[in-house]
Amino acid sequence: MIFRKLVTFSLFYLFLWSIEAQNVEIREFEIYFIYDSDKLTREARNQIDEWLFGKDRLRLVAVELIGHCDSLGNDEYNLDLSRRRAENTRLYLLSKGFELNDITIKYYGRTKPKYSNATEEGKAKNRRCEIIAEFVDASPGKTEERIADLPFETGQKYVLPNLHFIANQIVPHWYSLDVMNELLLVLLQRKGIRTEIQGHVCCNNDHRLSEARARYITQFLISNGVDAQRLQYKGFGNRRPVEKETNEETRMKNRRIEAFILNDSGEQVEVTDFKPVTEWTFELPDIRFFPAKNNMPPASRFNLKLIAADIEKSKSLQYTFYIKADNETLMRQRMAFVEKELSAEISAKQKFQVLPWEDIPANKYHILPDMYLVIKKIK
C-alpha cells in the first residue's frame, strides 16, 4: 500500500510516501534562503534536524539535494548561487555525521521555478533547496534461516543468517547476540570443521571495519571454547559485493559475515552442558570525545545515536557504557553528555547506564578508546 500525505507550514512543506512492503519511506521537503544568500537560516537547520534526524526510529540512507534561485540576476550568477545553496546544505548534513557517498547534488539556477516569480512570496519560495531523503527501518530484516541448518561443506562459503552489525560499529544488532551463541554451539558440536570468518561491508571499501567485525566474531568463538587452530579471519571491505548497491536491501546483503569452510574431517561430538554466553564487551573506537573536552565530533554523536536506536528496539538486554577521562570532573561531564544523548533516543531508561571506567588497563601497545560497552542478558 502506498499513501501520500501533504503537510503545509508557513515557509515549509513536506511530502511523505511509505512503501510498507519494502519498509522504505521517501521524504521530500524544501528549505528556503534569504535573498542573494547561500547560508542556511536557523529555521532551515531546525527543519533538517526535525525531518532528517528526528526520533522516529528510521535510518537515513540517501539524500538528494537540488538547489534553485528566484528570477532576479543573470543565469550564470544564479546557477552558481544555486550550487552553493545545495553545497552548504550538504556540508550541514556532513556536520551531523551523514556520509558523503550517500549525498547527491543538483542545481538549476533560475531555470526551474516552482512558484510564480510575479509575487514576492513566490520569489521567496523559489530561493530554495529541495531535499529528497530515503529512509529504512532502523533494524535490518531478519530471516527464518538458522545457522544450524547450514550444511557447512568443505570449500563452500555461507552467509551467516541474521548476524547483522550496527552501522559503522563492531557491535552486532541486539537480536544477533543470540545468533553468535548459535554459531558457537554449532562449531563446538562439529569439531572437525576448520573455517575462515570473512567480514564484508557495504558502500565503501572500509577494510578496517570488515576485518574488525570478523576478528571480533573469531575472538568470541575462541574465548568460549572453540580451538584457535580451527579458526582464522579476514576482512574484504567492499571488494566482494554480492549485489549492486541500488537501495538499502542490496546494501544490507553486502554487509555480511561469511564462513568459508576450509576443511571438515567429519568429527562431531554431543554437547550436553552448553551454556549460552550472556555478556559481551565491545570497545567503541569510532565514538570519541574531543581531546580534554566533554563533547564529541558530529560523526561520533551520530555513531552513538545508531547504538541508541538499537537499544531502543532491544529486548531482555542491559547496556552499560564505561567512560574514560583524565580527571574526575571531566569524567562526570562526559558521563552526563553520554547519558543525555542516549536519553534523547531511548524511552526505557532502565535499558542502559553510564559508569566511570575506573580499572583502565596500562597497555602502551594499544590505544584505548574513550569508552567501551558491556551488554548483558537479563531475565
GROMACS .gro file of C-alpha atoms in nm:
model
  379
    1MET     CA    1   0.000   0.000   0.000
    2ILE     CA    2   0.130   0.345  -0.088
    3PHE     CA    3  -0.003   0.659   0.070
    4ARG     CA    4   0.092   1.021   0.041
    5LYS     CA    5   0.041   1.295   0.295
    6LEU     CA    6   0.090   1.667   0.247
    7VAL     CA    7   0.172   1.893   0.541
    8THR     CA    8   0.196   2.270   0.490
    9PHE     CA    9   0.389   2.515   0.708
   10SER     CA   10   0.445   2.888   0.673
   11LEU     CA   11   0.760   2.852   0.466
   12PHE     CA   12   0.793   2.476   0.458
   13TYR     CA   13   0.628   2.173   0.304
   14LEU     CA   14   0.675   1.802   0.334
   15PHE     CA   15   0.562   1.503   0.128
   16LEU     CA   16   0.564   1.153   0.280
   17TRP     CA   17   0.546   0.827   0.094
   18SER     CA   18   0.553   0.498   0.285
   19ILE     CA   19   0.604   0.174   0.094
   20GLU     CA   20   0.516  -0.078   0.360
   21ALA     CA   21   0.620  -0.389   0.172
   22GLN     CA   22   0.978  -0.266   0.148
   23ASN     CA   23   0.994  -0.076   0.481
   24VAL     CA   24   1.113   0.227   0.283
   25GLU     CA   25   0.999   0.585   0.329
   26ILE     CA   26   1.079   0.876   0.098
   27ARG     CA   27   1.054   1.228   0.240
   28GLU     CA   28   1.067   1.535   0.018
   29PHE     CA   29   1.076   1.887   0.157
   30GLU     CA   30   1.219   2.233   0.090
   31ILE     CA   31   1.428   2.477   0.288
   32TYR     CA   32   1.436   2.846   0.197
   33PHE     CA   33   1.714   3.104   0.174
   34ILE     CA   34   1.732   3.479   0.226
   35TYR     CA   35   1.763   3.689  -0.090
   36ASP     CA   36   2.108   3.653  -0.254
   37SER     CA   37   2.232   3.428   0.028
   38ASP     CA   38   2.368   3.074   0.035
   39LYS     CA   39   2.370   3.045   0.416
   40LEU     CA   40   2.129   2.814   0.594
   41THR     CA   41   1.897   3.000   0.829
   42ARG     CA   42   1.825   2.874   1.178
   43GLU     CA   43   1.477   2.777   1.060
   44ALA     CA   44   1.627   2.572   0.775
   45ARG     CA   45   1.867   2.391   1.010
   46ASN     CA   46   1.584   2.315   1.252
   47GLN     CA   47   1.372   2.176   0.968
   48ILE     CA   48   1.655   1.946   0.858
   49ASP     CA   49   1.713   1.830   1.215
   50GLU     CA   50   1.344   1.754   1.263
   51TRP     CA   51   1.273   1.576   0.937
   52LEU     CA   52   1.605   1.401   0.872
   53PHE     CA   53   1.743   1.336   1.219
   54GLY     CA   54   1.423   1.311   1.423
   55LYS     CA   55   1.334   1.042   1.676
   56ASP     CA   56   1.108   0.833   1.452
   57ARG     CA   57   1.335   0.525   1.455
   58LEU     CA   58   1.403   0.541   1.084
   59ARG     CA   59   1.754   0.530   0.944
   60LEU     CA   60   1.855   0.784   0.680
   61VAL     CA   61   2.032   0.605   0.393
   62ALA     CA   62   2.044   0.850   0.099
   63VAL     CA   63   1.978   1.218   0.023
   64GLU     CA   64   1.944   1.418  -0.299
   65LEU     CA   65   1.985   1.799  -0.279
   66ILE     CA   66   1.856   2.029  -0.555
   67GLY     CA   67   1.941   2.399  -0.546
   68HIS     CA   68   1.728   2.677  -0.701
   69CYS     CA   69   1.703   3.059  -0.724
   70ASP     CA   70   1.442   3.324  -0.799
   71SER     CA   71   1.433   3.515  -1.130
   72LEU     CA   72   1.649   3.810  -1.021
   73GLY     CA   73   2.003   3.830  -1.162
   74ASN     CA   74   2.163   3.663  -1.463
   75ASP     CA   75   2.179   3.292  -1.545
   76GLU     CA   76   2.549   3.245  -1.468
   77TYR     CA   77   2.528   3.406  -1.123
   78ASN     CA   78   2.210   3.221  -1.028
   79LEU     CA   79   2.349   2.886  -1.138
   80ASP     CA   80   2.647   2.933  -0.907
   81LEU     CA   81   2.425   3.058  -0.624
   82SER     CA   82   2.201   2.752  -0.650
   83ARG     CA   83   2.511   2.530  -0.644
   84ARG     CA   84   2.634   2.699  -0.326
   85ARG     CA   85   2.295   2.659  -0.162
   86ALA     CA   86   2.297   2.286  -0.231
   87GLU     CA   87   2.662   2.257  -0.128
   88ASN     CA   88   2.609   2.434   0.205
   89THR     CA   89   2.314   2.207   0.273
   90ARG     CA   90   2.543   1.911   0.203
   91LEU     CA   91   2.802   2.047   0.446
   92TYR     CA   92   2.538   2.075   0.716
   93LEU     CA   93   2.442   1.710   0.666
   94LEU     CA   94   2.809   1.612   0.694
   95SER     CA   95   2.836   1.806   1.020
   96LYS     CA   96   2.558   1.583   1.156
   97GLY     CA   97   2.758   1.269   1.073
   98PHE     CA   98   2.589   1.170   0.746
   99GLU     CA   99   2.825   1.000   0.499
  100LEU     CA  100   2.941   1.178   0.183
  101ASN     CA  101   2.885   0.888  -0.058
  102ASP     CA  102   2.510   0.888   0.020
  103ILE     CA  103   2.457   1.253  -0.087
  104THR     CA  104   2.398   1.368  -0.445
  105ILE     CA  105   2.370   1.730  -0.561
  106LYS     CA  106   2.192   1.901  -0.850
  107TYR     CA  107   2.142   2.274  -0.915
  108TYR     CA  108   1.944   2.466  -1.176
  109GLY     CA  109   1.979   2.837  -1.102
  110ARG     CA  110   1.660   3.016  -1.203
  111THR     CA  111   1.565   2.774  -1.481
  112LYS     CA  112   1.316   2.561  -1.285
  113PRO     CA  113   1.090   2.789  -1.079
  114LYS     CA  114   0.824   2.603  -0.887
  115TYR     CA  115   0.636   2.913  -0.778
  116SER     CA  116   0.536   3.229  -0.961
  117ASN     CA  117   0.812   3.491  -0.976
  118ALA     CA  118   0.543   3.757  -1.025
  119THR     CA  119   0.494   3.788  -0.648
  120GLU     CA  120   0.737   3.843  -0.362
  121GLU     CA  121   0.604   3.533  -0.189
  122GLY     CA  122   0.669   3.324  -0.500
  123LYS     CA  123   1.023   3.459  -0.536
  124ALA     CA  124   1.092   3.380  -0.170
  125LYS     CA  125   0.981   3.020  -0.216
  126ASN     CA  126   1.190   2.980  -0.532
  127ARG     CA  127   1.503   3.063  -0.328
  128ARG     CA  128   1.510   2.705  -0.210
  129CYS     CA  129   1.690   2.374  -0.182
  130GLU     CA  130   1.479   2.065  -0.236
  131ILE     CA  131   1.573   1.771  -0.015
  132ILE     CA  132   1.470   1.419  -0.113
  133ALA     CA  133   1.559   1.164   0.156
  134GLU     CA  134   1.535   0.786   0.165
  135PHE     CA  135   1.480   0.610   0.498
  136VAL     CA  136   1.456   0.247   0.602
  137ASP     CA  137   1.357   0.083   0.926
  138ALA     CA  138   1.648   0.105   1.169
  139SER     CA  139   1.659  -0.274   1.211
  140PRO     CA  140   1.759  -0.487   0.911
  141GLY     CA  141   1.514  -0.758   0.815
  142LYS     CA  142   1.560  -1.093   0.985
  143THR     CA  143   1.522  -1.424   0.805
  144GLU     CA  144   1.385  -1.756   0.928
  145GLU     CA  145   1.705  -1.938   0.824
  146ARG     CA  146   1.924  -2.067   1.108
  147ILE     CA  147   2.297  -2.134   1.124
  148ALA     CA  148   2.226  -2.487   1.247
  149ASP     CA  149   2.053  -2.560   0.916
  150LEU     CA  150   2.359  -2.478   0.702
  151PRO     CA  151   2.543  -2.784   0.557
  152PHE     CA  152   2.894  -2.635   0.602
  153GLU     CA  153   3.063  -2.831   0.322
  154THR     CA  154   3.437  -2.806   0.255
  155GLY     CA  155   3.529  -2.535   0.005
  156GLN     CA  156   3.194  -2.357   0.032
  157LYS     CA  157   3.110  -2.012   0.171
  158TYR     CA  158   2.799  -1.947   0.377
  159VAL     CA  159   2.644  -1.617   0.474
  160LEU     CA  160   2.567  -1.642   0.846
  161PRO     CA  161   2.195  -1.556   0.864
  162ASN     CA  162   2.078  -1.279   1.097
  163LEU     CA  163   2.432  -1.189   1.204
  164HIS     CA  164   2.399  -0.815   1.140
  165PHE     CA  165   2.600  -0.523   1.275
  166ILE     CA  166   2.506  -0.170   1.374
  167ALA     CA  167   2.633   0.066   1.103
  168ASN     CA  168   2.996   0.179   1.148
  169GLN     CA  169   3.041  -0.048   1.454
  170ILE     CA  170   3.168  -0.391   1.555
  171VAL     CA  171   2.861  -0.413   1.780
  172PRO     CA  172   2.602  -0.659   1.644
  173HIS     CA  173   2.233  -0.574   1.641
  174TRP     CA  174   2.067  -0.685   1.962
  175TYR     CA  175   1.899  -0.991   1.807
  176SER     CA  176   2.232  -1.107   1.657
  177LEU     CA  177   2.380  -1.178   2.001
  178ASP     CA  178   2.173  -1.496   2.018
  179VAL     CA  179   2.293  -1.581   1.667
  180MET     CA  180   2.653  -1.567   1.793
  181ASN     CA  181   2.560  -1.830   2.052
  182GLU     CA  182   2.403  -2.040   1.779
  183LEU     CA  183   2.726  -2.026   1.576
  184LEU     CA  184   2.928  -2.112   1.887
  185LEU     CA  185   2.719  -2.422   1.960
  186VAL     CA  186   2.742  -2.546   1.600
  187LEU     CA  187   3.122  -2.520   1.597
  188LEU     CA  188   3.150  -2.688   1.938
  189GLN     CA  189   2.940  -2.976   1.806
  190ARG     CA  190   3.114  -3.006   1.469
  191LYS     CA  191   3.472  -3.030   1.592
  192GLY     CA  192   3.605  -3.136   1.252
  193ILE     CA  193   3.532  -2.800   1.086
  194ARG     CA  194   3.811  -2.554   1.015
  195THR     CA  195   3.678  -2.221   0.890
  196GLU     CA  196   3.773  -1.869   0.790
  197ILE     CA  197   3.542  -1.598   0.922
  198GLN     CA  198   3.512  -1.334   0.649
  199GLY     CA  199   3.388  -0.979   0.702
  200HIS     CA  200   3.227  -0.762   0.435
  201VAL     CA  201   3.084  -0.409   0.437
  202CYS     CA  202   2.872  -0.204   0.201
  203CYS     CA  203   2.901   0.138   0.045
  204ASN     CA  204   3.275   0.200   0.070
  205ASN     CA  205   3.589  -0.009   0.096
  206ASP     CA  206   3.632   0.009   0.474
  207HIS     CA  207   3.873  -0.281   0.512
  208ARG     CA  208   3.946  -0.196   0.875
  209LEU     CA  209   3.583  -0.229   0.980
  210SER     CA  210   3.525  -0.552   0.786
  211GLU     CA  211   3.832  -0.709   0.946
  212ALA     CA  212   3.742  -0.582   1.293
  213ARG     CA  213   3.399  -0.746   1.272
  214ALA     CA  214   3.546  -1.076   1.153
  215ARG     CA  215   3.811  -1.061   1.425
  216TYR     CA  216   3.553  -0.997   1.696
  217ILE     CA  217   3.345  -1.299   1.594
  218THR     CA  218   3.659  -1.514   1.581
  219GLN     CA  219   3.778  -1.400   1.924
  220PHE     CA  220   3.431  -1.459   2.066
  221LEU     CA  221   3.440  -1.820   1.946
  222ILE     CA  222   3.792  -1.883   2.076
  223SER     CA  223   3.726  -1.730   2.417
  224ASN     CA  224   3.424  -1.957   2.457
  225GLY     CA  225   3.585  -2.290   2.380
  226VAL     CA  226   3.650  -2.325   2.006
  227ASP     CA  227   4.010  -2.431   1.936
  228ALA     CA  228   4.202  -2.136   1.788
  229GLN     CA  229   4.373  -2.373   1.542
  230ARG     CA  230   4.036  -2.425   1.374
  231LEU     CA  231   3.975  -2.057   1.304
  232GLN     CA  232   4.116  -1.771   1.102
  233TYR     CA  233   3.963  -1.444   0.989
  234LYS     CA  234   3.988  -1.195   0.706
  235GLY     CA  235   3.827  -0.866   0.605
  236PHE     CA  236   3.739  -0.785   0.245
  237GLY     CA  237   3.598  -0.435   0.276
  238ASN     CA  238   3.356  -0.388  -0.012
  239ARG     CA  239   3.569  -0.571  -0.270
  240ARG     CA  240   3.335  -0.870  -0.298
  241PRO     CA  241   2.977  -0.739  -0.311
  242VAL     CA  242   2.707  -0.994  -0.379
  243GLU     CA  243   2.465  -0.727  -0.505
  244LYS     CA  244   2.488  -0.400  -0.695
  245GLU     CA  245   2.401  -0.139  -0.433
  246THR     CA  246   2.088   0.038  -0.553
  247ASN     CA  247   1.886   0.055  -0.230
  248GLU     CA  248   1.902  -0.040   0.138
  249GLU     CA  249   1.802  -0.400   0.069
  250THR     CA  250   2.103  -0.455  -0.159
  251ARG     CA  251   2.335  -0.267   0.077
  252MET     CA  252   2.217  -0.492   0.359
  253LYS     CA  253   2.308  -0.803   0.160
  254ASN     CA  254   2.663  -0.673   0.120
  255ARG     CA  255   2.702  -0.603   0.494
  256ARG     CA  256   2.760  -0.960   0.598
  257ILE     CA  257   2.972  -1.218   0.778
  258GLU     CA  258   3.055  -1.535   0.587
  259ALA     CA  259   3.205  -1.866   0.697
  260PHE     CA  260   3.442  -2.017   0.439
  261ILE     CA  261   3.482  -2.386   0.523
  262LEU     CA  262   3.849  -2.477   0.484
  263ASN     CA  263   3.811  -2.840   0.586
  264ASP     CA  264   3.579  -3.080   0.764
  265SER     CA  265   3.712  -3.408   0.899
  266GLY     CA  266   3.359  -3.510   0.988
  267GLU     CA  267   3.423  -3.530   1.362
  268GLN     CA  268   3.118  -3.444   1.568
  269VAL     CA  269   3.050  -3.452   1.942
  270GLU     CA  270   2.743  -3.418   2.158
  271VAL     CA  271   2.744  -3.100   2.368
  272THR     CA  272   2.525  -3.159   2.672
  273ASP     CA  273   2.645  -2.881   2.902
  274PHE     CA  274   2.630  -2.583   2.667
  275LYS     CA  275   2.574  -2.253   2.845
  276PRO     CA  276   2.492  -1.959   2.617
  277VAL     CA  277   2.707  -1.650   2.657
  278THR     CA  278   2.515  -1.381   2.844
  279GLU     CA  279   2.770  -1.097   2.849
  280TRP     CA  280   2.953  -0.927   2.562
  281THR     CA  281   3.216  -0.650   2.574
  282PHE     CA  282   3.292  -0.409   2.289
  283GLU     CA  283   3.544  -0.131   2.250
  284LEU     CA  284   3.399   0.172   2.070
  285PRO     CA  285   3.696   0.332   1.888
  286ASP     CA  286   3.473   0.529   1.649
  287ILE     CA  287   3.294   0.711   1.929
  288ARG     CA  288   3.542   0.961   2.072
  289PHE     CA  289   3.535   1.287   2.262
  290PHE     CA  290   3.726   1.594   2.157
  291PRO     CA  291   4.062   1.584   2.342
  292ALA     CA  292   4.018   1.700   2.703
  293LYS     CA  293   3.657   1.801   2.623
  294ASN     CA  294   3.316   1.681   2.733
  295ASN     CA  295   3.154   1.673   2.389
  296MET     CA  296   3.202   1.481   2.064
  297PRO     CA  297   3.253   1.545   1.693
  298PRO     CA  298   2.932   1.508   1.487
  299ALA     CA  299   3.038   1.171   1.344
  300SER     CA  300   3.088   1.025   1.694
  301ARG     CA  301   2.750   1.157   1.810
  302PHE     CA  302   2.591   1.002   1.501
  303ASN     CA  303   2.750   0.663   1.578
  304LEU     CA  304   2.632   0.684   1.939
  305LYS     CA  305   2.278   0.753   1.820
  306LEU     CA  306   2.292   0.444   1.597
  307ILE     CA  307   2.368   0.230   1.902
  308ALA     CA  308   2.094   0.409   2.096
  309ALA     CA  309   1.842   0.329   1.822
  310ASP     CA  310   1.930  -0.040   1.855
  311ILE     CA  311   1.898  -0.025   2.234
  312GLU     CA  312   1.550   0.123   2.192
  313LYS     CA  313   1.444  -0.186   1.995
  314SER     CA  314   1.626  -0.439   2.214
  315LYS     CA  315   1.462  -0.693   2.445
  316SER     CA  316   1.594  -0.851   2.767
  317LEU     CA  317   1.932  -0.676   2.748
  318GLN     CA  318   2.114  -0.426   2.973
  319TYR     CA  319   2.366  -0.187   2.813
  320THR     CA  320   2.643  -0.032   3.025
  321PHE     CA  321   2.871   0.237   2.882
  322TYR     CA  322   3.204   0.287   3.060
  323ILE     CA  323   3.358   0.632   3.006
  324LYS     CA  324   3.728   0.724   3.022
  325ALA     CA  325   3.867   1.065   3.126
  326ASP     CA  326   4.185   1.208   3.277
  327ASN     CA  327   4.019   1.357   3.586
  328GLU     CA  328   3.705   1.319   3.791
  329THR     CA  329   3.544   1.645   3.679
  330LEU     CA  330   3.583   1.565   3.311
  331MET     CA  331   3.461   1.212   3.378
  332ARG     CA  332   3.136   1.340   3.529
  333GLN     CA  333   3.087   1.585   3.242
  334ARG     CA  334   3.143   1.318   2.979
  335MET     CA  335   2.910   1.077   3.156
  336ALA     CA  336   2.640   1.345   3.167
  337PHE     CA  337   2.689   1.413   2.795
  338VAL     CA  338   2.653   1.046   2.701
  339GLU     CA  339   2.353   0.997   2.928
  340LYS     CA  340   2.179   1.298   2.773
  341GLU     CA  341   2.247   1.173   2.418
  342LEU     CA  342   2.116   0.825   2.500
  343SER     CA  343   1.813   0.952   2.692
  344ALA     CA  344   1.705   1.153   2.388
  345GLU     CA  345   1.678   0.830   2.186
  346ILE     CA  346   1.580   0.561   2.438
  347SER     CA  347   1.238   0.570   2.602
  348ALA     CA  348   1.303   0.296   2.861
  349LYS     CA  349   1.582   0.443   3.073
  350GLN     CA  350   1.634   0.116   3.263
  351LYS     CA  351   1.783  -0.037   2.948
  352PHE     CA  352   2.113   0.148   2.988
  353GLN     CA  353   2.350   0.301   3.238
  354VAL     CA  354   2.664   0.515   3.213
  355LEU     CA  355   2.951   0.447   3.454
  356PRO     CA  356   3.311   0.563   3.502
  357TRP     CA  357   3.586   0.348   3.351
  358GLU     CA  358   3.788   0.303   3.670
  359ASP     CA  359   4.007  -0.001   3.602
  360ILE     CA  360   4.177   0.138   3.290
  361PRO     CA  361   4.448  -0.110   3.181
  362ALA     CA  362   4.802   0.014   3.121
  363ASN     CA  363   4.889  -0.102   2.771
  364LYS     CA  364   5.135   0.101   2.571
  365TYR     CA  365   5.078  -0.116   2.264
  366HIS     CA  366   4.708  -0.044   2.238
  367ILE     CA  367   4.542   0.295   2.205
  368LEU     CA  368   4.242   0.275   2.432
  369PRO     CA  369   3.907   0.416   2.319
  370ASP     CA  370   3.721   0.679   2.519
  371MET     CA  371   3.452   0.429   2.609
  372TYR     CA  372   3.357   0.066   2.593
  373LEU     CA  373   3.024  -0.111   2.608
  374VAL     CA  374   2.912  -0.416   2.805
  375ILE     CA  375   2.587  -0.586   2.706
  376LYS     CA  376   2.427  -0.832   2.949
  377LYS     CA  377   2.135  -1.065   2.903
  378ILE     CA  378   1.870  -1.015   3.171
  379LYS     CA  379   1.563  -1.220   3.257
   0.00000   0.00000   0.00000
